[in-house]
Amino acid sequence: MRKYASTMLFALLTVTPLAHADIVDEAIGNIQQAINDAYNPSSNRSNNDDDERYDERRRSDSRQYDDRRRQLEEKRRRLDERQRQLDQDRRQLEDDERRLEDDYDR
């Protein structure tokens, strides 16, 4: 039992510095990237790509909005034209009815 515990303790002490080394290595990499981005902002492609995608999505949304708005305006124009035609037909019908009544009353 004692041998097993010693082996586990030895293994644990051996692995722990490796885990710390990975954390330190990752932190150093992040610091280097931050310094690189600070001194070379034009090479920061990630933010530029995100901005470009955002701008493209906004332009696409704007085009879709404009297209849909034009479609609705065209539909409104057609409906207005139909309404004018129906109003004209109604007036014509009323005129015809009056003439018929006038002719009948004579």
mmCIF file of N, CA, C and O in Angstrom:
data_model
loop_
_atom_site.group_PDB
_atom_site.id
_atom_site.type_symbol
_atom_site.label_atom_id
_atom_site.label_comp_id
_atom_site.label_asym_id
_atom_site.label_seq_id
_atom_site.Cartn_x
_atom_site.Cartn_y
_atom_site.Cartn_z
ATOM 1 N N MET A 1 0.819 -1.184 0.000
ATOM 2 C CA MET A 1 0.000 0.000 0.000
ATOM 3 C C MET A 1 0.865 1.250 0.000
ATOM 4 O O MET A 1 0.556 2.211 -0.691
ATOM 5 N N ARG A 2 1.914 1.192 0.775
ATOM 6 C CA ARG A 2 2.807 2.323 0.865
ATOM 7 C C ARG A 2 3.499 2.579 -0.479
ATOM 8 O O ARG A 2 3.708 3.720 -0.877
ATOM 9 N N LYS A 3 3.837 1.511 -1.171
ATOM 10 C CA LYS A 3 4.484 1.624 -2.473
ATOM 11 C C LYS A 3 3.518 2.269 -3.485
ATOM 12 O O LYS A 3 3.917 3.112 -4.282
ATOM 13 N N TYR A 4 2.273 1.869 -3.412
ATOM 14 C CA TYR A 4 1.256 2.419 -4.310
ATOM 15 C C TYR A 4 1.058 3.915 -4.059
ATOM 16 O O TYR A 4 0.989 4.712 -4.991
ATOM 17 N N ALA A 5 0.989 4.316 -2.818
ATOM 18 C CA ALA A 5 0.819 5.722 -2.455
ATOM 19 C C ALA A 5 2.029 6.539 -2.902
ATOM 20 O O ALA A 5 1.901 7.657 -3.398
ATOM 21 N N SER A 6 3.211 5.998 -2.735
ATOM 22 C CA SER A 6 4.428 6.698 -3.156
ATOM 23 C C SER A 6 4.440 6.878 -4.670
ATOM 24 O O SER A 6 4.821 7.936 -5.183
ATOM 25 N N THR A 7 4.012 5.864 -5.377
ATOM 26 C CA THR A 7 3.967 5.927 -6.836
ATOM 27 C C THR A 7 2.962 6.985 -7.293
ATOM 28 O O THR A 7 3.237 7.772 -8.209
ATOM 29 N N MET A 8 1.798 7.020 -6.656
ATOM 30 C CA MET A 8 0.779 8.001 -7.009
ATOM 31 C C MET A 8 1.259 9.417 -6.712
ATOM 32 O O MET A 8 1.056 10.333 -7.517
ATOM 33 N N LEU A 9 1.917 9.600 -5.564
ATOM 34 C CA LEU A 9 2.438 10.905 -5.198
ATOM 35 C C LEU A 9 3.506 11.353 -6.187
ATOM 36 O O LEU A 9 3.525 12.500 -6.638
ATOM 37 N N PHE A 10 4.385 10.442 -6.575
ATOM 38 C CA PHE A 10 5.431 10.747 -7.545
ATOM 39 C C PHE A 10 4.817 11.119 -8.900
ATOM 40 O O PHE A 10 5.229 12.094 -9.538
ATOM 41 N N ALA A 11 3.810 10.368 -9.336
ATOM 42 C CA ALA A 11 3.150 10.638 -10.617
ATOM 43 C C ALA A 11 2.453 12.001 -10.583
ATOM 44 O O ALA A 11 2.514 12.781 -11.538
ATOM 45 N N LEU A 12 1.804 12.286 -9.478
ATOM 46 C CA LEU A 12 1.114 13.555 -9.339
ATOM 47 C C LEU A 12 2.085 14.733 -9.375
ATOM 48 O O LEU A 12 1.848 15.743 -10.043
ATOM 49 N N LEU A 13 3.198 14.607 -8.692
ATOM 50 C CA LEU A 13 4.193 15.674 -8.682
ATOM 51 C C LEU A 13 4.854 15.833 -10.048
ATOM 52 O O LEU A 13 5.263 16.941 -10.421
ATOM 53 N N THR A 14 4.946 14.769 -10.789
ATOM 54 C CA THR A 14 5.553 14.818 -12.120
ATOM 55 C C THR A 14 4.618 15.495 -13.112
ATOM 56 O O THR A 14 5.058 16.283 -13.951
ATOM 57 N N VAL A 15 3.317 15.235 -13.038
ATOM 58 C CA VAL A 15 2.337 15.771 -13.991
ATOM 59 C C VAL A 15 2.012 17.229 -13.694
ATOM 60 O O VAL A 15 1.782 18.022 -14.606
ATOM 61 N N THR A 16 2.009 17.624 -12.451
ATOM 62 C CA THR A 16 1.622 18.987 -12.065
ATOM 63 C C THR A 16 2.466 20.058 -12.743
ATOM 64 O O THR A 16 1.910 21.019 -13.283
ATOM 65 N N PRO A 17 3.801 19.944 -12.772
ATOM 66 C CA PRO A 17 4.570 20.989 -13.475
ATOM 67 C C PRO A 17 4.255 21.049 -14.966
ATOM 68 O O PRO A 17 4.286 22.123 -15.557
ATOM 69 N N LEU A 18 3.911 19.914 -15.583
ATOM 70 C CA LEU A 18 3.552 19.930 -17.006
ATOM 71 C C LEU A 18 2.266 20.718 -17.222
ATOM 72 O O LEU A 18 2.149 21.478 -18.186
ATOM 73 N N ALA A 19 1.318 20.542 -16.340
ATOM 74 C CA ALA A 19 0.067 21.287 -16.448
ATOM 75 C C ALA A 19 0.336 22.776 -16.276
ATOM 76 O O ALA A 19 -0.202 23.607 -17.002
ATOM 77 N N HIS A 20 1.184 23.109 -15.316
ATOM 78 C CA HIS A 20 1.536 24.516 -15.116
ATOM 79 C C HIS A 20 2.289 25.057 -16.326
ATOM 80 O O HIS A 20 2.098 26.212 -16.714
ATOM 81 N N ALA A 21 3.129 24.250 -16.920
ATOM 82 C CA ALA A 21 3.888 24.689 -18.090
ATOM 83 C C ALA A 21 2.949 25.004 -19.252
ATOM 84 O O ALA A 21 3.155 25.990 -19.971
ATOM 85 N N ASP A 22 1.908 24.214 -19.432
ATOM 86 C CA ASP A 22 0.945 24.484 -20.498
ATOM 87 C C ASP A 22 0.215 25.801 -20.259
ATOM 88 O O ASP A 22 0.017 26.594 -21.182
ATOM 89 N N ILE A 23 -0.162 26.036 -19.013
ATOM 90 C CA ILE A 23 -0.867 27.276 -18.679
ATOM 91 C C ILE A 23 0.037 28.481 -18.913
ATOM 92 O O ILE A 23 -0.368 29.477 -19.514
ATOM 93 N N VAL A 24 1.294 28.381 -18.456
ATOM 94 C CA VAL A 24 2.248 29.475 -18.636
ATOM 95 C C VAL A 24 2.530 29.687 -20.112
ATOM 96 O O VAL A 24 2.575 30.825 -20.599
ATOM 97 N N ASP A 25 2.677 28.608 -20.864
ATOM 98 C CA ASP A 25 2.941 28.700 -22.297
ATOM 99 C C ASP A 25 1.780 29.383 -23.026
ATOM 100 O O ASP A 25 1.985 30.243 -23.892
ATOM 101 N N GLU A 26 0.555 29.032 -22.668
ATOM 102 C CA GLU A 26 -0.618 29.648 -23.288
ATOM 103 C C GLU A 26 -0.705 31.132 -22.931
ATOM 104 O O GLU A 26 -1.012 31.968 -23.779
ATOM 105 N N ALA A 27 -0.400 31.456 -21.673
ATOM 106 C CA ALA A 27 -0.430 32.860 -21.248
ATOM 107 C C ALA A 27 0.608 33.673 -22.017
ATOM 108 O O ALA A 27 0.332 34.799 -22.456
ATOM 109 N N ILE A 28 1.795 33.125 -22.185
ATOM 110 C CA ILE A 28 2.844 33.824 -22.942
ATOM 111 C C ILE A 28 2.401 34.029 -24.384
ATOM 112 O O ILE A 28 2.594 35.105 -24.960
ATOM 113 N N GLY A 29 1.786 33.010 -24.967
ATOM 114 C CA GLY A 29 1.288 33.139 -26.343
ATOM 115 C C GLY A 29 0.241 34.230 -26.465
ATOM 116 O O GLY A 29 0.242 35.015 -27.420
ATOM 117 N N ASN A 30 -0.663 34.301 -25.494
ATOM 118 C CA ASN A 30 -1.688 35.344 -25.509
ATOM 119 C C ASN A 30 -1.079 36.734 -25.363
ATOM 120 O O ASN A 30 -1.507 37.683 -26.030
ATOM 121 N N ILE A 31 -0.081 36.861 -24.494
ATOM 122 C CA ILE A 31 0.586 38.153 -24.312
ATOM 123 C C ILE A 31 1.303 38.562 -25.591
ATOM 124 O O ILE A 31 1.223 39.715 -26.027
ATOM 125 N N GLN A 32 1.979 37.617 -26.223
ATOM 126 C CA GLN A 32 2.675 37.924 -27.474
ATOM 127 C C GLN A 32 1.684 38.358 -28.550
ATOM 128 O O GLN A 32 1.946 39.307 -29.299
ATOM 129 N N GLN A 33 0.539 37.702 -28.621
ATOM 130 C CA GLN A 33 -0.473 38.064 -29.620
ATOM 131 C C GLN A 33 -1.021 39.461 -29.345
ATOM 132 O O GLN A 33 -1.213 40.250 -30.264
ATOM 133 N N ALA A 34 -1.246 39.767 -28.061
ATOM 134 C CA ALA A 34 -1.752 41.092 -27.707
ATOM 135 C C ALA A 34 -0.748 42.181 -28.071
ATOM 136 O O ALA A 34 -1.115 43.241 -28.594
ATOM 137 N N ILE A 35 0.521 41.926 -27.804
ATOM 138 C CA ILE A 35 1.560 42.902 -28.157
ATOM 139 C C ILE A 35 1.642 43.058 -29.665
ATOM 140 O O ILE A 35 1.717 44.175 -30.184
ATOM 141 N N ASN A 36 1.591 41.951 -30.380
ATOM 142 C CA ASN A 36 1.637 41.991 -31.841
ATOM 143 C C ASN A 36 0.449 42.775 -32.395
ATOM 144 O O ASN A 36 0.600 43.603 -33.295
ATOM 145 N N ASP A 37 -0.734 42.544 -31.852
ATOM 146 C CA ASP A 37 -1.926 43.270 -32.305
ATOM 147 C C ASP A 37 -1.825 44.754 -31.989
ATOM 148 O O ASP A 37 -2.281 45.590 -32.759
ATOM 149 N N ALA A 38 -1.227 45.082 -30.842
ATOM 150 C CA ALA A 38 -1.102 46.485 -30.452
ATOM 151 C C ALA A 38 -0.138 47.230 -31.376
ATOM 152 O O ALA A 38 -0.379 48.383 -31.734
ATOM 153 N N TYR A 39 0.953 46.593 -31.758
ATOM 154 C CA TYR A 39 1.938 47.256 -32.612
ATOM 155 C C TYR A 39 1.621 47.145 -34.088
ATOM 156 O O TYR A 39 2.107 47.929 -34.884
ATOM 157 N N ASN A 40 0.828 46.171 -34.469
ATOM 158 C CA ASN A 40 0.484 45.963 -35.875
ATOM 159 C C ASN A 40 -1.028 45.810 -36.018
ATOM 160 O O ASN A 40 -1.519 44.731 -36.313
ATOM 161 N N PRO A 41 -1.792 46.873 -35.834
ATOM 162 C CA PRO A 41 -3.254 46.732 -35.890
ATOM 163 C C PRO A 41 -3.759 46.327 -37.267
ATOM 164 O O PRO A 41 -4.794 45.704 -37.382
ATOM 165 N N SER A 42 -3.015 46.642 -38.316
ATOM 166 C CA SER A 42 -3.471 46.266 -39.652
ATOM 167 C C SER A 42 -3.396 44.764 -39.876
ATOM 168 O O SER A 42 -4.071 44.240 -40.745
ATOM 169 N N SER A 43 -2.607 44.080 -39.086
ATOM 170 C CA SER A 43 -2.510 42.632 -39.261
ATOM 171 C C SER A 43 -3.563 41.897 -38.450
ATOM 172 O O SER A 43 -3.625 40.679 -38.482
ATOM 173 N N ASN A 44 -4.389 42.626 -37.738
ATOM 174 C CA ASN A 44 -5.435 42.000 -36.936
ATOM 175 C C ASN A 44 -6.600 41.650 -37.847
ATOM 176 O O ASN A 44 -7.608 42.326 -37.890
ATOM 177 N N ARG A 45 -6.493 40.578 -38.576
ATOM 178 C CA ARG A 45 -7.467 40.184 -39.578
ATOM 179 C C ARG A 45 -8.776 39.707 -38.968
ATOM 180 O O ARG A 45 -9.819 39.838 -39.570
ATOM 181 N N SER A 46 -8.710 39.190 -37.766
ATOM 182 C CA SER A 46 -9.924 38.668 -37.151
ATOM 183 C C SER A 46 -10.970 39.762 -36.987
ATOM 184 O O SER A 46 -12.115 39.598 -37.376
ATOM 185 N N ASN A 47 -10.578 40.891 -36.415
ATOM 186 C CA ASN A 47 -11.530 41.983 -36.230
ATOM 187 C C ASN A 47 -11.973 42.562 -37.562
ATOM 188 O O ASN A 47 -13.132 42.906 -37.736
ATOM 189 N N ASN A 48 -11.041 42.701 -38.505
ATOM 190 C CA ASN A 48 -11.393 43.227 -39.819
ATOM 191 C C ASN A 48 -12.379 42.306 -40.517
ATOM 192 O O ASN A 48 -13.323 42.771 -41.145
ATOM 193 N N ASP A 49 -12.149 41.005 -40.430
ATOM 194 C CA ASP A 49 -13.058 40.050 -41.050
ATOM 195 C C ASP A 49 -14.435 40.127 -40.407
ATOM 196 O O ASP A 49 -15.454 40.098 -41.094
ATOM 197 N N ASP A 50 -14.465 40.246 -39.078
ATOM 198 C CA ASP A 50 -15.742 40.368 -38.376
ATOM 199 C C ASP A 50 -16.460 41.636 -38.811
ATOM 200 O O ASP A 50 -17.672 41.622 -39.059
ATOM 201 N N ASP A 51 -15.708 42.743 -38.909
ATOM 202 C CA ASP A 51 -16.312 44.004 -39.332
ATOM 203 C C ASP A 51 -16.852 43.898 -40.757
ATOM 204 O O ASP A 51 -17.944 44.390 -41.051
ATOM 205 N N GLU A 52 -16.100 43.268 -41.634
ATOM 206 C CA GLU A 52 -16.534 43.121 -43.023
ATOM 207 C C GLU A 52 -17.782 42.254 -43.109
ATOM 208 O O GLU A 52 -18.707 42.564 -43.862
ATOM 209 N N ARG A 53 -17.808 41.167 -42.345
ATOM 210 C CA ARG A 53 -19.000 40.309 -42.344
ATOM 211 C C ARG A 53 -20.205 41.075 -41.804
ATOM 212 O O ARG A 53 -21.307 40.972 -42.349
ATOM 213 N N TYR A 54 -19.990 41.851 -40.748
ATOM 214 C CA TYR A 54 -21.076 42.644 -40.175
ATOM 215 C C TYR A 54 -21.579 43.664 -41.194
ATOM 216 O O TYR A 54 -22.788 43.807 -41.393
ATOM 217 N N ASP A 55 -20.646 44.365 -41.861
ATOM 218 C CA ASP A 55 -21.033 45.364 -42.862
ATOM 219 C C ASP A 55 -21.779 44.709 -44.021
ATOM 220 O O ASP A 55 -22.779 45.250 -44.506
ATOM 221 N N GLU A 56 -21.297 43.560 -44.464
ATOM 222 C CA GLU A 56 -21.955 42.863 -45.578
ATOM 223 C C GLU A 56 -23.356 42.415 -45.174
ATOM 224 O O GLU A 56 -24.299 42.523 -45.954
ATOM 225 N N ARG A 57 -23.493 41.925 -43.960
ATOM 226 C CA ARG A 57 -24.812 41.505 -43.475
ATOM 227 C C ARG A 57 -25.751 42.711 -43.406
ATOM 228 O O ARG A 57 -26.916 42.621 -43.780
ATOM 229 N N ARG A 58 -25.233 43.866 -42.957
ATOM 230 C CA ARG A 58 -26.057 45.081 -42.902
ATOM 231 C C ARG A 58 -26.483 45.508 -44.313
ATOM 232 O O ARG A 58 -27.624 45.893 -44.527
ATOM 233 N N ARG A 59 -25.536 45.447 -45.263
ATOM 234 C CA ARG A 59 -25.884 45.826 -46.642
ATOM 235 C C ARG A 59 -26.924 44.866 -47.204
ATOM 236 O O ARG A 59 -27.864 45.288 -47.872
ATOM 237 N N SER A 60 -26.751 43.582 -46.925
ATOM 238 C CA SER A 60 -27.706 42.590 -47.406
ATOM 239 C C SER A 60 -29.084 42.823 -46.787
ATOM 240 O O SER A 60 -30.095 42.791 -47.490
ATOM 241 N N ASP A 61 -29.117 43.074 -45.495
ATOM 242 C CA ASP A 61 -30.392 43.349 -44.828
ATOM 243 C C ASP A 61 -31.036 44.605 -45.401
ATOM 244 O O ASP A 61 -32.251 44.659 -45.602
ATOM 245 N N SER A 62 -30.222 45.608 -45.675
ATOM 246 C CA SER A 62 -30.737 46.853 -46.229
ATOM 247 C C SER A 62 -31.314 46.625 -47.630
ATOM 248 O O SER A 62 -32.386 47.153 -47.957
ATOM 249 N N ARG A 63 -30.615 45.832 -48.443
ATOM 250 C CA ARG A 63 -31.129 45.520 -49.785
ATOM 251 C C ARG A 63 -32.444 44.759 -49.692
ATOM 252 O O ARG A 63 -33.386 45.041 -50.434
ATOM 253 N N GLN A 64 -32.506 43.787 -48.781
ATOM 254 C CA GLN A 64 -33.750 43.023 -48.619
ATOM 255 C C GLN A 64 -34.880 43.940 -48.166
ATOM 256 O O GLN A 64 -36.010 43.824 -48.656
ATOM 257 N N TYR A 65 -34.591 44.845 -47.248
ATOM 258 C CA TYR A 65 -35.608 45.796 -46.783
ATOM 259 C C TYR A 65 -36.080 46.666 -47.944
ATOM 260 O O TYR A 65 -37.292 46.853 -48.140
ATOM 261 N N ASP A 66 -35.128 47.197 -48.723
ATOM 262 C CA ASP A 66 -35.489 48.059 -49.853
ATOM 263 C C ASP A 66 -36.322 47.299 -50.875
ATOM 264 O O ASP A 66 -37.315 47.830 -51.394
ATOM 265 N N ASP A 67 -35.920 46.059 -51.171
ATOM 266 C CA ASP A 67 -36.684 45.246 -52.127
ATOM 267 C C ASP A 67 -38.103 44.999 -51.629
ATOM 268 O O ASP A 67 -39.070 45.138 -52.383
ATOM 269 N N ARG A 68 -38.216 44.621 -50.377
ATOM 270 C CA ARG A 68 -39.540 44.358 -49.803
ATOM 271 C C ARG A 68 -40.376 45.628 -49.779
ATOM 272 O O ARG A 68 -41.574 45.609 -50.081
ATOM 273 N N ARG A 69 -39.758 46.762 -49.466
ATOM 274 C CA ARG A 69 -40.469 48.038 -49.439
ATOM 275 C C ARG A 69 -40.998 48.385 -50.829
ATOM 276 O O ARG A 69 -42.136 48.828 -50.976
ATOM 277 N N ARG A 70 -40.148 48.179 -51.864
ATOM 278 C CA ARG A 70 -40.594 48.440 -53.243
ATOM 279 C C ARG A 70 -41.754 47.531 -53.632
ATOM 280 O O ARG A 70 -42.695 47.963 -54.293
ATOM 281 N N GLN A 71 -41.684 46.262 -53.225
ATOM 282 C CA GLN A 71 -42.774 45.333 -53.530
ATOM 283 C C GLN A 71 -44.081 45.804 -52.894
ATOM 284 O O GLN A 71 -45.141 45.777 -53.529
ATOM 285 N N LEU A 72 -43.997 46.233 -51.633
ATOM 286 C CA LEU A 72 -45.205 46.694 -50.951
ATOM 287 C C LEU A 72 -45.755 47.973 -51.582
ATOM 288 O O LEU A 72 -46.973 48.130 -51.725
ATOM 289 N N GLU A 73 -44.871 48.873 -51.976
ATOM 290 C CA GLU A 73 -45.325 50.103 -52.625
ATOM 291 C C GLU A 73 -45.982 49.800 -53.967
ATOM 292 O O GLU A 73 -47.000 50.414 -54.322
ATOM 293 N N GLU A 74 -45.417 48.859 -54.698
ATOM 294 C CA GLU A 74 -46.007 48.463 -55.983
ATOM 295 C C GLU A 74 -47.379 47.829 -55.768
ATOM 296 O O GLU A 74 -48.329 48.113 -56.504
ATOM 297 N N LYS A 75 -47.487 46.991 -54.759
ATOM 298 C CA LYS A 75 -48.778 46.369 -54.448
ATOM 299 C C LYS A 75 -49.792 47.445 -54.060
ATOM 300 O O LYS A 75 -50.946 47.404 -54.485
ATOM 301 N N ARG A 76 -49.380 48.407 -53.253
ATOM 302 C CA ARG A 76 -50.276 49.499 -52.861
ATOM 303 C C ARG A 76 -50.724 50.283 -54.097
ATOM 304 O O ARG A 76 -51.886 50.648 -54.228
ATOM 305 N N ARG A 77 -49.803 50.546 -55.009
ATOM 306 C CA ARG A 77 -50.147 51.275 -56.232
ATOM 307 C C ARG A 77 -51.180 50.503 -57.055
ATOM 308 O O ARG A 77 -52.161 51.079 -57.533
ATOM 309 N N ARG A 78 -50.982 49.180 -57.187
ATOM 310 C CA ARG A 78 -51.949 48.367 -57.934
ATOM 311 C C ARG A 78 -53.313 48.357 -57.248
ATOM 312 O O ARG A 78 -54.350 48.443 -57.919
ATOM 313 N N LEU A 79 -53.313 48.254 -55.920
ATOM 314 C CA LEU A 79 -54.586 48.269 -55.192
ATOM 315 C C LEU A 79 -55.288 49.620 -55.336
ATOM 316 O O LEU A 79 -56.520 49.674 -55.498
ATOM 317 N N ASP A 80 -54.522 50.711 -55.284
ATOM 318 C CA ASP A 80 -55.116 52.033 -55.478
ATOM 319 C C ASP A 80 -55.735 52.146 -56.870
ATOM 320 O O ASP A 80 -56.834 52.703 -57.031
ATOM 321 N N GLU A 81 -55.028 51.628 -57.847
ATOM 322 C CA GLU A 81 -55.547 51.671 -59.223
ATOM 323 C C GLU A 81 -56.822 50.844 -59.343
ATOM 324 O O GLU A 81 -57.796 51.270 -59.975
ATOM 325 N N ARG A 82 -56.831 49.670 -58.727
ATOM 326 C CA ARG A 82 -58.051 48.843 -58.727
ATOM 327 C C ARG A 82 -59.198 49.564 -58.041
ATOM 328 O O ARG A 82 -60.345 49.521 -58.506
ATOM 329 N N GLN A 83 -58.901 50.215 -56.918
ATOM 330 C CA GLN A 83 -59.946 50.950 -56.199
ATOM 331 C C GLN A 83 -60.504 52.075 -57.050
ATOM 332 O O GLN A 83 -61.714 52.301 -57.077
ATOM 333 N N ARG A 84 -59.622 52.793 -57.762
ATOM 334 C CA ARG A 84 -60.098 53.859 -58.650
ATOM 335 C C ARG A 84 -60.999 53.289 -59.739
ATOM 336 O O ARG A 84 -62.053 53.864 -60.051
ATOM 337 N N GLN A 85 -60.616 52.161 -60.267
ATOM 338 C CA GLN A 85 -61.425 51.525 -61.314
ATOM 339 C C GLN A 85 -62.781 51.089 -60.758
ATOM 340 O O GLN A 85 -63.821 51.297 -61.395
ATOM 341 N N LEU A 86 -62.769 50.514 -59.553
ATOM 342 C CA LEU A 86 -64.034 50.105 -58.935
ATOM 343 C C LEU A 86 -64.923 51.316 -58.632
ATOM 344 O O LEU A 86 -66.146 51.259 -58.843
ATOM 345 N N ASP A 87 -64.306 52.395 -58.161
ATOM 346 C CA ASP A 87 -65.083 53.615 -57.905
ATOM 347 C C ASP A 87 -65.706 54.148 -59.192
ATOM 348 O O ASP A 87 -66.867 54.569 -59.218
ATOM 349 N N GLN A 88 -64.927 54.111 -60.242
ATOM 350 C CA GLN A 88 -65.435 54.578 -61.537
ATOM 351 C C GLN A 88 -66.577 53.680 -62.007
ATOM 352 O O GLN A 88 -67.605 54.171 -62.484
ATOM 353 N N ASP A 89 -66.413 52.369 -61.858
ATOM 354 C CA ASP A 89 -67.483 51.435 -62.239
ATOM 355 C C ASP A 89 -68.745 51.669 -61.400
ATOM 356 O O ASP A 89 -69.864 51.620 -61.902
ATOM 357 N N ARG A 90 -68.559 51.930 -60.104
ATOM 358 C CA ARG A 90 -69.708 52.194 -59.231
ATOM 359 C C ARG A 90 -70.443 53.469 -59.682
ATOM 360 O O ARG A 90 -71.673 53.494 -59.746
ATOM 361 N N ARG A 91 -69.685 54.520 -59.991
ATOM 362 C CA ARG A 91 -70.324 55.744 -60.458
ATOM 363 C C ARG A 91 -71.082 55.507 -61.762
ATOM 364 O O ARG A 91 -72.198 55.995 -61.948
ATOM 365 N N GLN A 92 -70.495 54.747 -62.630
ATOM 366 C CA GLN A 92 -71.145 54.436 -63.902
ATOM 367 C C GLN A 92 -72.434 53.650 -63.660
ATOM 368 O O GLN A 92 -73.464 53.925 -64.273
ATOM 369 N N LEU A 93 -72.357 52.697 -62.755
ATOM 370 C CA LEU A 93 -73.536 51.902 -62.422
ATOM 371 C C LEU A 93 -74.635 52.784 -61.816
ATOM 372 O O LEU A 93 -75.818 52.662 -62.180
ATOM 373 N N GLU A 94 -74.262 53.672 -60.923
ATOM 374 C CA GLU A 94 -75.242 54.576 -60.318
ATOM 375 C C GLU A 94 -75.870 55.486 -61.375
ATOM 376 O O GLU A 94 -77.089 55.754 -61.348
ATOM 377 N N ASP A 95 -75.047 55.962 -62.300
ATOM 378 C CA ASP A 95 -75.578 56.785 -63.393
ATOM 379 C C ASP A 95 -76.562 55.982 -64.235
ATOM 380 O O ASP A 95 -77.642 56.481 -64.607
ATOM 381 N N ASP A 96 -76.204 54.761 -64.526
ATOM 382 C CA ASP A 96 -77.092 53.897 -65.309
ATOM 383 C C ASP A 96 -78.403 53.640 -64.564
ATOM 384 O O ASP A 96 -79.484 53.638 -65.171
ATOM 385 N N GLU A 97 -78.333 53.439 -63.265
ATOM 386 C CA GLU A 97 -79.549 53.225 -62.481
ATOM 387 C C GLU A 97 -80.441 54.466 -62.494
ATOM 388 O O GLU A 97 -81.661 54.367 -62.633
ATOM 389 N N ARG A 98 -79.838 55.638 -62.342
ATOM 390 C CA ARG A 98 -80.612 56.875 -62.372
ATOM 391 C C ARG A 98 -81.301 57.063 -63.726
ATOM 392 O O ARG A 98 -82.474 57.437 -63.805
ATOM 393 N N ARG A 99 -80.560 56.786 -64.778
ATOM 394 C CA ARG A 99 -81.150 56.908 -66.116
ATOM 395 C C ARG A 99 -82.310 55.929 -66.275
ATOM 396 O O ARG A 99 -83.361 56.279 -66.843
ATOM 397 N N LEU A 100 -82.112 54.723 -65.773
ATOM 398 C CA LEU A 100 -83.161 53.721 -65.868
ATOM 399 C C LEU A 100 -84.401 54.192 -65.081
ATOM 400 O O LEU A 100 -85.524 54.102 -65.579
ATOM 401 N N GLU A 101 -84.180 54.698 -63.893
ATOM 402 C CA GLU A 101 -85.295 55.199 -63.078
ATOM 403 C C GLU A 101 -85.973 56.388 -63.767
ATOM 404 O O GLU A 101 -87.196 56.481 -63.773
ATOM 405 N N ASP A 102 -85.166 57.267 -64.338
ATOM 406 C CA ASP A 102 -85.729 58.423 -65.033
ATOM 407 C C ASP A 102 -86.546 57.973 -66.234
ATOM 408 O O ASP A 102 -87.653 58.494 -66.492
ATOM 409 N N ASP A 103 -86.028 57.019 -66.969
ATOM 410 C CA ASP A 103 -86.734 56.506 -68.136
ATOM 411 C C ASP A 103 -88.016 55.791 -67.728
ATOM 412 O O ASP A 103 -89.041 55.873 -68.390
ATOM 413 N N TYR A 104 -87.974 55.082 -66.648
ATOM 414 C CA TYR A 104 -89.126 54.334 -66.177
ATOM 415 C C TYR A 104 -90.207 55.280 -65.640
ATOM 416 O O TYR A 104 -91.380 55.044 -65.829
ATOM 417 N N ASP A 105 -89.776 56.352 -64.979
ATOM 418 C CA ASP A 105 -90.714 57.309 -64.408
ATOM 419 C C ASP A 105 -91.436 58.094 -65.500
ATOM 420 O O ASP A 105 -92.525 58.603 -65.282
ATOM 421 N N ARG A 106 -90.945 58.204 -66.627
ATOM 422 C CA ARG A 106 -91.581 58.985 -67.674
ATOM 423 C C ARG A 106 -92.740 58.306 -68.212
ATOM 424 O O ARG A 106 -93.374 57.541 -68.406
#
